mmCIF file of C-alpha atoms in Angstrom:
data_model
loop_
_atom_site.group_PDB
_atom_site.id
_atom_site.type_symbol
_atom_site.label_atom_id
_atom_site.label_comp_id
_atom_site.label_asym_id
_atom_site.label_seq_id
_atom_site.Cartn_x
_atom_site.Cartn_y
_atom_site.Cartn_z
ATOM 1 C CA MET A 604 -19.206 -172.751 37.595
ATOM 2 C CA ASP A 605 -21.946 -171.405 35.768
ATOM 3 C CA ARG A 606 -25.362 -169.947 36.037
ATOM 4 C CA GLU A 607 -28.241 -172.312 35.557
ATOM 5 C CA LEU A 608 -29.332 -171.247 32.540
ATOM 6 C CA PRO A 609 -33.245 -170.423 32.315
ATOM 7 C CA SER A 610 -35.594 -171.253 29.345
ATOM 8 C CA ARG A 611 -35.485 -167.195 28.433
ATOM 9 C CA LEU A 612 -32.124 -166.238 26.979
ATOM 10 C CA ARG A 613 -30.540 -163.169 27.882
ATOM 11 C CA ILE A 614 -28.450 -162.447 24.590
ATOM 12 C CA LEU A 615 -26.515 -159.752 23.219
ATOM 13 C CA THR A 616 -26.595 -158.724 19.427
ATOM 14 C CA TRP A 617 -26.447 -155.299 17.778
ATOM 15 C CA HIS A 618 -28.492 -153.037 16.001
ATOM 16 C CA VAL A 619 -27.214 -153.484 12.682
ATOM 17 C CA HIS A 620 -30.660 -153.262 10.378
ATOM 18 C CA GLY A 621 -33.442 -151.921 12.082
ATOM 19 C CA ASN A 622 -36.207 -154.071 10.518
ATOM 20 C CA TYR A 623 -34.310 -157.568 11.233
ATOM 21 C CA LEU A 624 -33.309 -156.554 14.652
ATOM 22 C CA TYR A 625 -37.489 -156.062 15.407
ATOM 23 C CA ALA A 626 -38.278 -159.570 13.281
ATOM 24 C CA LEU A 627 -36.055 -161.209 15.615
ATOM 25 C CA SER A 628 -36.567 -159.735 18.562
ATOM 26 C CA GLN A 629 -40.286 -161.477 17.892
ATOM 27 C CA VAL A 630 -37.939 -164.173 18.794
ATOM 28 C CA PRO A 631 -39.707 -165.151 22.387
ATOM 29 C CA HIS A 632 -36.076 -164.538 24.048
ATOM 30 C CA ASP A 633 -34.256 -161.187 25.738
ATOM 31 C CA PHE A 634 -32.182 -158.770 23.669
ATOM 32 C CA VAL A 635 -29.907 -156.513 24.865
ATOM 33 C CA ILE A 636 -28.117 -154.530 22.299
ATOM 34 C CA PRO A 637 -24.761 -151.931 23.481
ATOM 35 C CA VAL A 638 -24.774 -148.422 22.280
ATOM 36 C CA ARG A 639 -22.476 -145.617 22.168
ATOM 37 C CA ARG A 640 -23.113 -141.887 21.740
ATOM 38 C CA ASP A 641 -20.086 -140.775 18.894
ATOM 39 C CA GLY A 642 -22.935 -142.564 15.915
ATOM 40 C CA MET A 643 -20.471 -145.163 15.435
ATOM 41 C CA PRO A 644 -22.163 -147.518 13.060
ATOM 42 C CA GLY A 645 -24.253 -150.582 14.984
ATOM 43 C CA TYR A 646 -24.147 -148.734 18.261
ATOM 44 C CA SER A 647 -27.289 -147.043 17.456
ATOM 45 C CA PRO A 648 -29.805 -146.388 20.120
ATOM 46 C CA LEU A 649 -33.330 -148.076 19.496
ATOM 47 C CA GLY A 650 -35.308 -144.571 18.888
ATOM 48 C CA ASN A 651 -38.764 -144.811 18.515
ATOM 49 C CA LYS A 652 -39.545 -145.461 14.858
ATOM 50 C CA ILE A 653 -39.882 -148.983 15.535
ATOM 51 C CA PRO A 654 -42.314 -149.944 18.022
ATOM 52 C CA TRP A 655 -39.856 -152.275 20.155
ATOM 53 C CA GLY A 656 -40.743 -154.707 22.771
ATOM 54 C CA GLY A 657 -40.090 -154.991 26.398
ATOM 55 C CA ASN A 658 -38.222 -157.978 25.592
ATOM 56 C CA ILE A 659 -35.002 -155.360 24.487
ATOM 57 C CA THR A 660 -32.737 -153.331 25.992
ATOM 58 C CA GLU A 661 -30.090 -151.508 25.539
ATOM 59 C CA ILE A 662 -26.528 -150.614 27.554
ATOM 60 C CA PRO A 663 -23.634 -148.487 27.226
ATOM 61 C CA ALA A 664 -21.071 -150.205 25.086
ATOM 62 C CA GLU A 665 -18.187 -149.974 27.357
ATOM 63 C CA GLU A 666 -20.646 -152.112 30.417
ATOM 64 C CA ILE A 667 -20.749 -155.202 28.176
ATOM 65 C CA ALA A 668 -17.680 -156.815 29.938
ATOM 66 C CA THR A 669 -20.034 -156.696 33.197
ATOM 67 C CA GLN A 670 -23.004 -158.139 32.193
ATOM 68 C CA GLU A 671 -23.748 -161.760 32.174
ATOM 69 C CA PHE A 672 -25.453 -163.260 28.377
ATOM 70 C CA ASP A 673 -26.276 -166.839 27.474
ATOM 71 C CA CYS A 674 -25.480 -166.248 23.880
ATOM 72 C CA VAL A 675 -23.889 -163.691 21.325
ATOM 73 C CA ILE A 676 -25.121 -163.359 18.249
ATOM 74 C CA TYR A 677 -22.580 -161.318 15.910
ATOM 75 C CA GLN A 678 -24.171 -159.244 12.595
ATOM 76 C CA SER A 679 -21.265 -157.906 10.818
ATOM 77 C CA ARG A 680 -17.314 -158.246 10.812
ATOM 78 C CA ALA A 681 -16.179 -155.297 12.649
ATOM 79 C CA ALA A 682 -18.723 -156.582 15.545
ATOM 80 C CA TYR A 683 -17.082 -159.543 15.388
ATOM 81 C CA GLU A 684 -13.565 -159.120 14.066
ATOM 82 C CA GLU A 685 -12.752 -155.666 16.384
ATOM 83 C CA ASP A 686 -15.235 -154.761 18.795
ATOM 84 C CA ALA A 687 -15.723 -157.656 20.648
ATOM 85 C CA PRO A 688 -11.912 -158.667 21.821
ATOM 86 C CA LEU A 689 -11.867 -154.767 23.026
ATOM 87 C CA LEU A 690 -15.504 -155.569 24.842
ATOM 88 C CA LEU A 691 -15.983 -158.617 25.924
ATOM 89 C CA THR A 692 -14.523 -160.441 28.258
ATOM 90 C CA ALA A 693 -12.848 -163.665 27.170
ATOM 91 C CA ALA A 694 -15.343 -165.764 29.029
ATOM 92 C CA GLN A 695 -18.091 -163.958 27.209
ATOM 93 C CA ARG A 696 -16.340 -164.406 23.697
ATOM 94 C CA ALA A 697 -16.496 -168.126 24.555
ATOM 95 C CA LEU A 698 -20.367 -168.550 25.109
ATOM 96 C CA PRO A 699 -22.568 -169.990 22.399
ATOM 97 C CA SER A 700 -22.080 -167.990 19.877
ATOM 98 C CA ILE A 701 -24.159 -167.430 15.811
ATOM 99 C CA TYR A 702 -23.222 -165.057 13.444
ATOM 100 C CA ILE A 703 -25.960 -163.667 11.128
ATOM 101 C CA GLU A 704 -24.459 -162.883 7.811
ATOM 102 C CA HIS A 705 -27.034 -160.650 5.729
ATOM 103 C CA ASP A 706 -25.074 -160.512 2.663
ATOM 104 C CA PRO A 707 -23.724 -162.843 -0.032
ATOM 105 C CA PRO A 708 -19.416 -163.148 -0.466
ATOM 106 C CA ARG A 709 -17.549 -159.970 -1.608
ATOM 107 C CA PRO A 710 -15.548 -158.852 -3.421
ATOM 108 C CA TYR A 711 -15.547 -162.546 -4.994
ATOM 109 C CA PRO A 712 -18.956 -164.963 -5.041
ATOM 110 C CA VAL A 713 -17.594 -167.981 -4.689
ATOM 111 C CA ASP A 714 -13.738 -167.581 -3.107
ATOM 112 C CA THR A 715 -14.752 -165.376 -0.102
ATOM 113 C CA VAL A 716 -13.669 -167.227 3.317
ATOM 114 C CA HIS A 717 -16.085 -166.385 5.753
ATOM 115 C CA CYS A 718 -14.243 -164.245 8.884
ATOM 116 C CA PHE A 719 -16.668 -166.505 11.555
ATOM 117 C CA ARG A 720 -14.847 -169.124 13.629
ATOM 118 C CA HIS A 721 -16.188 -170.255 16.823
ATOM 119 C CA ASP A 722 -15.578 -173.342 18.837
ATOM 120 C CA CYS A 723 -19.619 -173.169 20.159
ATOM 121 C CA GLY A 724 -21.014 -171.062 16.851
ATOM 122 C CA VAL A 725 -23.160 -171.503 14.370
ATOM 123 C CA LEU A 726 -23.364 -169.074 11.156
ATOM 124 C CA VAL A 727 -27.118 -167.965 9.999
ATOM 125 C CA HIS A 728 -27.304 -167.239 6.383
ATOM 126 C CA VAL A 729 -30.495 -165.408 5.084
ATOM 127 C CA THR A 730 -30.585 -166.833 2.202
ATOM 128 C CA HIS A 731 -30.236 -170.500 0.669
ATOM 129 C CA TYR A 732 -27.781 -168.150 -2.210
ATOM 130 C CA ASN A 733 -25.713 -166.519 0.445
ATOM 131 C CA ALA A 734 -25.363 -169.789 1.976
ATOM 132 C CA LEU A 735 -24.367 -171.949 -0.670
ATOM 133 C CA ASN A 736 -21.842 -168.975 -2.725
ATOM 134 C CA TRP A 737 -19.962 -168.316 0.963
ATOM 135 C CA ASP A 738 -16.758 -170.931 1.871
ATOM 136 C CA ALA A 739 -17.491 -171.582 5.482
ATOM 137 C CA GLY A 740 -15.013 -173.653 5.779
ATOM 138 C CA ASP A 741 -16.204 -176.806 8.845
ATOM 139 C CA MET A 742 -18.575 -173.705 10.336
ATOM 140 C CA PRO A 743 -21.775 -175.344 10.928
ATOM 141 C CA THR A 744 -24.068 -173.248 8.719
ATOM 142 C CA ARG A 745 -28.486 -172.835 8.106
ATOM 143 C CA VAL A 746 -30.146 -170.275 6.759
ATOM 144 C CA ILE A 747 -33.030 -168.784 7.779
ATOM 145 C CA GLU A 748 -35.097 -166.812 5.502
ATOM 146 C CA HIS A 749 -36.813 -163.867 6.411
ATOM 147 C CA GLY A 750 -39.066 -163.157 8.834
ATOM 148 C CA VAL A 751 -41.304 -160.230 7.527
ATOM 149 C CA PRO A 752 -44.188 -158.760 10.135
ATOM 150 C CA VAL A 753 -46.363 -157.057 8.211
ATOM 151 C CA ASP A 754 -49.175 -154.197 9.196
ATOM 152 C CA PRO A 755 -53.115 -156.533 8.872
ATOM 153 C CA LYS A 756 -54.448 -152.797 8.411
ATOM 154 C CA VAL A 757 -52.008 -152.281 5.148
ATOM 155 C CA SER A 758 -53.042 -153.988 2.201
ATOM 156 C CA TYR A 759 -52.487 -152.988 -1.872
ATOM 157 C CA THR A 760 -54.269 -151.033 -4.223
ATOM 158 C CA GLY A 761 -52.418 -149.743 -6.848
ATOM 159 C CA GLU A 762 -54.243 -147.413 -7.954
ATOM 160 C CA ARG A 763 -51.239 -145.307 -9.240
ATOM 161 C CA ALA A 764 -49.753 -146.404 -12.656
ATOM 162 C CA ALA A 765 -46.083 -146.526 -11.652
ATOM 163 C CA GLY A 766 -43.772 -148.404 -10.273
ATOM 164 C CA ILE A 767 -42.161 -147.999 -6.865
ATOM 165 C CA THR A 768 -38.509 -149.580 -5.599
ATOM 166 C CA VAL A 769 -37.063 -148.719 -1.879
ATOM 167 C CA ILE A 770 -33.223 -149.268 -2.158
ATOM 168 C CA ASN A 771 -31.438 -146.639 0.891
ATOM 169 C CA GLY A 772 -28.673 -144.992 -0.140
ATOM 170 C CA LEU A 773 -28.916 -146.313 -3.690
ATOM 171 C CA PRO A 774 -26.987 -142.979 -5.448
ATOM 172 C CA GLY A 775 -23.362 -144.174 -4.253
ATOM 173 C CA ARG A 776 -23.903 -147.816 -4.390
ATOM 174 C CA GLY A 777 -23.835 -147.869 -7.695
ATOM 175 C CA ARG A 778 -24.139 -150.906 -10.475
ATOM 176 C CA ARG A 779 -24.415 -153.637 -7.917
ATOM 177 C CA MET A 780 -27.637 -152.208 -6.517
ATOM 178 C CA GLY A 781 -28.784 -150.973 -10.338
ATOM 179 C CA ALA A 782 -28.472 -147.101 -9.922
ATOM 180 C CA ASP A 783 -27.697 -147.096 -13.437
ATOM 181 C CA LEU A 784 -30.935 -149.696 -14.362
ATOM 182 C CA PHE A 785 -33.273 -147.078 -11.916
ATOM 183 C CA ALA A 786 -32.068 -143.801 -14.072
ATOM 184 C CA TRP A 787 -32.197 -146.703 -17.531
ATOM 185 C CA SER A 788 -36.233 -147.844 -16.459
ATOM 186 C CA ARG A 789 -37.525 -144.406 -15.467
ATOM 187 C CA GLN A 790 -36.824 -142.478 -19.210
ATOM 188 C CA ARG A 791 -38.913 -145.256 -20.296
ATOM 189 C CA VAL A 792 -42.107 -146.418 -17.466
ATOM 190 C CA PRO A 793 -42.909 -144.154 -15.000
ATOM 191 C CA LEU A 794 -40.937 -145.434 -11.210
ATOM 192 C CA ASP A 795 -40.739 -143.643 -8.231
ATOM 193 C CA LEU A 796 -37.963 -143.998 -5.690
ATOM 194 C CA ILE A 797 -37.628 -143.805 -1.252
ATOM 195 C CA GLY A 798 -34.553 -144.398 0.530
ATOM 196 C CA MET A 799 -31.791 -142.756 2.396
ATOM 197 C CA GLN A 800 -30.270 -139.998 -0.062
ATOM 198 C CA SER A 801 -33.059 -140.659 -2.820
ATOM 199 C CA GLU A 802 -33.697 -137.572 -3.000
ATOM 200 C CA GLN A 803 -30.283 -137.186 -5.089
ATOM 201 C CA MET A 804 -31.448 -139.077 -7.743
ATOM 202 C CA GLY A 805 -34.824 -137.750 -7.429
ATOM 203 C CA GLY A 806 -36.723 -139.768 -5.557
ATOM 204 C CA LEU A 807 -39.095 -139.229 -2.738
ATOM 205 C CA GLY A 808 -36.787 -139.552 0.311
ATOM 206 C CA GLU A 809 -36.404 -141.862 3.316
ATOM 207 C CA VAL A 810 -39.985 -143.008 4.624
ATOM 208 C CA SER A 811 -39.487 -143.989 8.150
ATOM 209 C CA ASN A 812 -39.509 -147.587 9.083
ATOM 210 C CA LEU A 813 -43.394 -148.504 9.485
ATOM 211 C CA SER A 814 -44.289 -146.634 6.783
ATOM 212 C CA VAL A 815 -42.889 -148.185 4.117
ATOM 213 C CA ALA A 816 -46.076 -150.839 2.920
ATOM 214 C CA ALA A 817 -48.062 -147.985 2.786
ATOM 215 C CA ALA A 818 -46.180 -145.634 1.187
ATOM 216 C CA MET A 819 -45.964 -148.594 -1.459
ATOM 217 C CA ALA A 820 -49.195 -149.909 -2.052
ATOM 218 C CA HIS A 821 -50.612 -147.483 -3.701
ATOM 219 C CA TYR A 822 -47.897 -148.354 -6.694
ATOM 220 C CA ARG A 823 -48.897 -150.188 -9.629
ATOM 221 C CA PHE A 824 -45.569 -153.172 -9.247
ATOM 222 C CA PHE A 825 -42.792 -152.944 -7.052
ATOM 223 C CA TYR A 826 -39.386 -152.598 -8.938
ATOM 224 C CA THR A 827 -36.206 -154.162 -7.734
ATOM 225 C CA PRO A 828 -32.750 -152.972 -10.133
ATOM 226 C CA ILE A 829 -30.409 -154.999 -8.041
ATOM 227 C CA ARG A 830 -27.691 -157.373 -8.823
ATOM 228 C CA TYR A 831 -25.984 -158.319 -6.599
ATOM 229 C CA THR A 832 -27.633 -158.746 -2.601
ATOM 230 C CA SER A 833 -29.789 -160.200 -0.508
ATOM 231 C CA LEU A 834 -33.281 -160.485 -0.777
ATOM 232 C CA GLY A 835 -34.922 -156.926 0.767
ATOM 233 C CA LEU A 836 -36.747 -156.936 2.880
ATOM 234 C CA ALA A 837 -38.635 -154.218 1.298
ATOM 235 C CA LEU A 838 -39.459 -156.929 -1.167
ATOM 236 C CA VAL A 839 -40.903 -159.100 0.810
ATOM 237 C CA GLU A 840 -43.044 -156.536 3.062
ATOM 238 C CA ALA A 841 -44.295 -155.749 -0.646
ATOM 239 C CA MET A 842 -45.457 -159.085 -1.793
ATOM 240 C CA LEU A 843 -47.062 -159.791 1.868
ATOM 241 C CA ILE A 844 -49.282 -156.645 1.459
ATOM 242 C CA GLY A 845 -49.606 -158.317 -2.688
ATOM 243 C CA MET A 846 -48.064 -156.313 -5.093
ATOM 244 C CA PRO A 847 -46.389 -157.568 -8.095
ATOM 245 C CA VAL A 848 -42.673 -157.818 -8.027
ATOM 246 C CA VAL A 849 -40.899 -156.918 -11.762
ATOM 247 C CA GLY A 850 -37.290 -156.528 -11.357
ATOM 248 C CA VAL A 851 -33.587 -158.216 -11.932
ATOM 249 C CA ALA A 852 -33.024 -161.832 -12.006
ATOM 250 C CA ALA A 853 -30.160 -162.270 -9.062
ATOM 251 C CA THR A 854 -29.314 -164.228 -6.746
ATOM 252 C CA GLU A 855 -32.629 -165.633 -4.098
ATOM 253 C CA LEU A 856 -35.219 -163.627 -6.369
ATOM 254 C CA PRO A 857 -35.588 -166.547 -9.285
ATOM 255 C CA THR A 858 -36.036 -169.040 -6.533
ATOM 256 C CA VAL A 859 -39.432 -166.842 -5.337
ATOM 257 C CA ILE A 860 -40.688 -164.921 -7.737
ATOM 258 C CA VAL A 861 -42.322 -167.286 -10.557
ATOM 259 C CA ASN A 862 -42.528 -165.412 -14.360
ATOM 260 C CA GLY A 863 -45.790 -164.389 -15.088
ATOM 261 C CA GLU A 864 -47.930 -165.991 -11.761
ATOM 262 C CA ASN A 865 -46.411 -164.245 -8.420
ATOM 263 C CA GLY A 866 -44.458 -161.558 -10.579
ATOM 264 C CA PHE A 867 -42.067 -161.488 -13.643
ATOM 265 C CA VAL A 868 -37.861 -161.185 -13.129
ATOM 266 C CA HIS A 869 -35.082 -162.146 -16.102
ATOM 267 C CA THR A 870 -31.717 -160.677 -16.772
ATOM 268 C CA ASP A 871 -33.125 -158.632 -20.420
ATOM 269 C CA LYS A 872 -33.728 -155.260 -19.241
ATOM 270 C CA ASP A 873 -35.431 -154.423 -21.970
ATOM 271 C CA LEU A 874 -37.956 -157.099 -21.476
ATOM 272 C CA ILE A 875 -38.875 -156.336 -18.172
ATOM 273 C CA VAL A 876 -39.301 -152.680 -19.076
ATOM 274 C CA ASP A 877 -41.905 -154.252 -21.944
ATOM 275 C CA VAL A 878 -43.536 -156.800 -18.695
ATOM 276 C CA MET A 879 -43.207 -153.273 -16.427
ATOM 277 C CA ARG A 880 -45.583 -151.301 -19.248
ATOM 278 C CA GLN A 881 -48.015 -154.629 -19.463
ATOM 279 C CA LEU A 882 -48.804 -154.125 -15.867
ATOM 280 C CA ILE A 883 -49.684 -150.032 -16.529
ATOM 281 C CA ALA A 884 -51.964 -151.445 -19.344
ATOM 282 C CA ASP A 885 -53.407 -154.425 -17.187
ATOM 283 C CA PRO A 886 -54.586 -153.266 -13.261
ATOM 284 C CA GLU A 887 -55.985 -156.428 -12.920
ATOM 285 C CA LEU A 888 -53.322 -158.888 -14.188
ATOM 286 C CA ALA A 889 -51.031 -157.006 -11.565
ATOM 287 C CA ARG A 890 -53.832 -157.726 -9.381
ATOM 288 C CA ARG A 891 -53.300 -161.103 -9.532
ATOM 289 C CA TRP A 892 -50.236 -161.896 -9.120
ATOM 290 C CA GLY A 893 -49.639 -159.330 -6.482
ATOM 291 C CA GLU A 894 -52.230 -162.161 -4.861
ATOM 292 C CA ALA A 895 -50.550 -165.034 -5.907
ATOM 293 C CA GLY A 896 -47.254 -163.462 -4.718
ATOM 294 C CA ARG A 897 -48.707 -162.346 -1.232
ATOM 295 C CA ARG A 898 -50.076 -166.316 -1.332
ATOM 296 C CA THR A 899 -45.814 -167.106 -1.705
ATOM 297 C CA ALA A 900 -44.610 -164.790 0.906
ATOM 298 C CA MET A 901 -47.381 -165.562 4.127
ATOM 299 C CA ARG A 902 -45.679 -169.631 3.396
ATOM 300 C CA ARG A 903 -42.690 -168.751 3.139
ATOM 301 C CA PHE A 904 -41.797 -165.339 4.825
ATOM 302 C CA GLY A 905 -44.326 -165.523 7.105
ATOM 303 C CA MET A 906 -43.182 -164.598 10.891
ATOM 304 C CA ASP A 907 -44.557 -168.031 12.359
ATOM 305 C CA ARG A 908 -42.037 -170.024 10.322
ATOM 306 C CA TYR A 909 -38.944 -167.422 10.923
ATOM 307 C CA ILE A 910 -39.730 -167.679 15.152
ATOM 308 C CA ALA A 911 -39.304 -171.293 14.959
ATOM 309 C CA ASP A 912 -36.165 -171.528 12.757
ATOM 310 C CA TRP A 913 -34.310 -169.035 15.579
ATOM 311 C CA LEU A 914 -35.778 -170.409 18.461
ATOM 312 C CA ASP A 915 -34.841 -173.926 17.307
ATOM 313 C CA VAL A 916 -31.122 -172.752 16.544
ATOM 314 C CA ILE A 917 -30.246 -170.951 19.684
ATOM 315 C CA GLU A 918 -31.149 -173.864 21.346
ATOM 316 C CA GLN A 919 -29.208 -176.143 19.520
ATOM 317 C CA VAL A 920 -25.912 -173.966 19.351
ATOM 318 C CA THR A 921 -26.799 -173.021 23.960
ATOM 319 C CA ALA A 922 -27.837 -176.778 23.830
ATOM 320 C CA GLY A 923 -23.999 -177.960 25.519
ATOM 321 C CA ARG A 924 -23.981 -175.176 27.898
ATOM 322 C CA ARG A 925 -27.120 -176.166 29.045
ATOM 323 C CA ALA A 926 -26.385 -179.879 30.031
ATOM 324 C CA VAL A 927 -23.324 -178.523 32.019
ATOM 325 C CA ALA A 928 -25.289 -175.835 33.375
ATOM 326 C CA ALA A 929 -27.928 -179.170 34.219
ATOM 327 C CA THR A 930 -25.516 -181.078 35.443
ATOM 328 C CA ALA A 931 -24.072 -178.651 37.466
ATOM 329 C CA ALA A 932 -26.733 -178.412 39.775
ATOM 330 C CA THR A 933 -27.705 -181.247 40.548
ATOM 331 C CA PRO A 934 -26.554 -182.709 44.140
#
């Protein structure tokens, strides 16, 4: 017999994207992540770079099968297809389940079938562009756009007449992430790069999660050279501190940026460079665009909306099991 489900649920998920997991952990449920000490991707300990709350805990991966959960949130294909059959019991795999798809489809933008199939599951996309292009078959889907916690003590100053790009692993991620466009643009306007392995491209190296906003704040604008990926958390964070965004008009970004109002995006790289030069020459224009972008980001990517969306989808996916538990508990 199922145990009676509490209003505060115990949810198994994975540590795939630290910043995203931190935002997710603001939802008022209890989250459990499996860890391994061998460095296997998706099983990293939480560490101390992020101020994790008391509602998120670690367990050794090999102990998952001994635990009780109310819901499972998958965040990678490897966890869903390879790890779950090995680590979870059949009953745990049958629990209400959510798959967070962080990326647009690959290798084919419109003809890639999503792997997630579950009788009691919901596929959650982080952008409408991703949801539009993935072939989810008959799986129920939802879009929950990013919510990004912002430090109220950090705000845009823009005194440095240069742009900043924030991408992890850019040297090895190539054209998809715009490595070539970043190098080409940097020859024409002053640009800095931060992120893991950025030193290989003359960048400034990795910056801790909680220091990214402060590291960006004194640059004139945020530059995104990315051709094909989800909307980046660092880009949203830049907008939230009042920083104007300039870059490639790709995937979800054209629905966020209104040219000449809260930033500028285009597919003409020469025109993008012209606008970057304009912002370098006119800090007041940069400030106006950045402030408009901040209002856009607060409205669209605020944490209150994000938490409400997640509470709703978790309630949706667990509602059937709650009803069964309530019936079983009735004398």
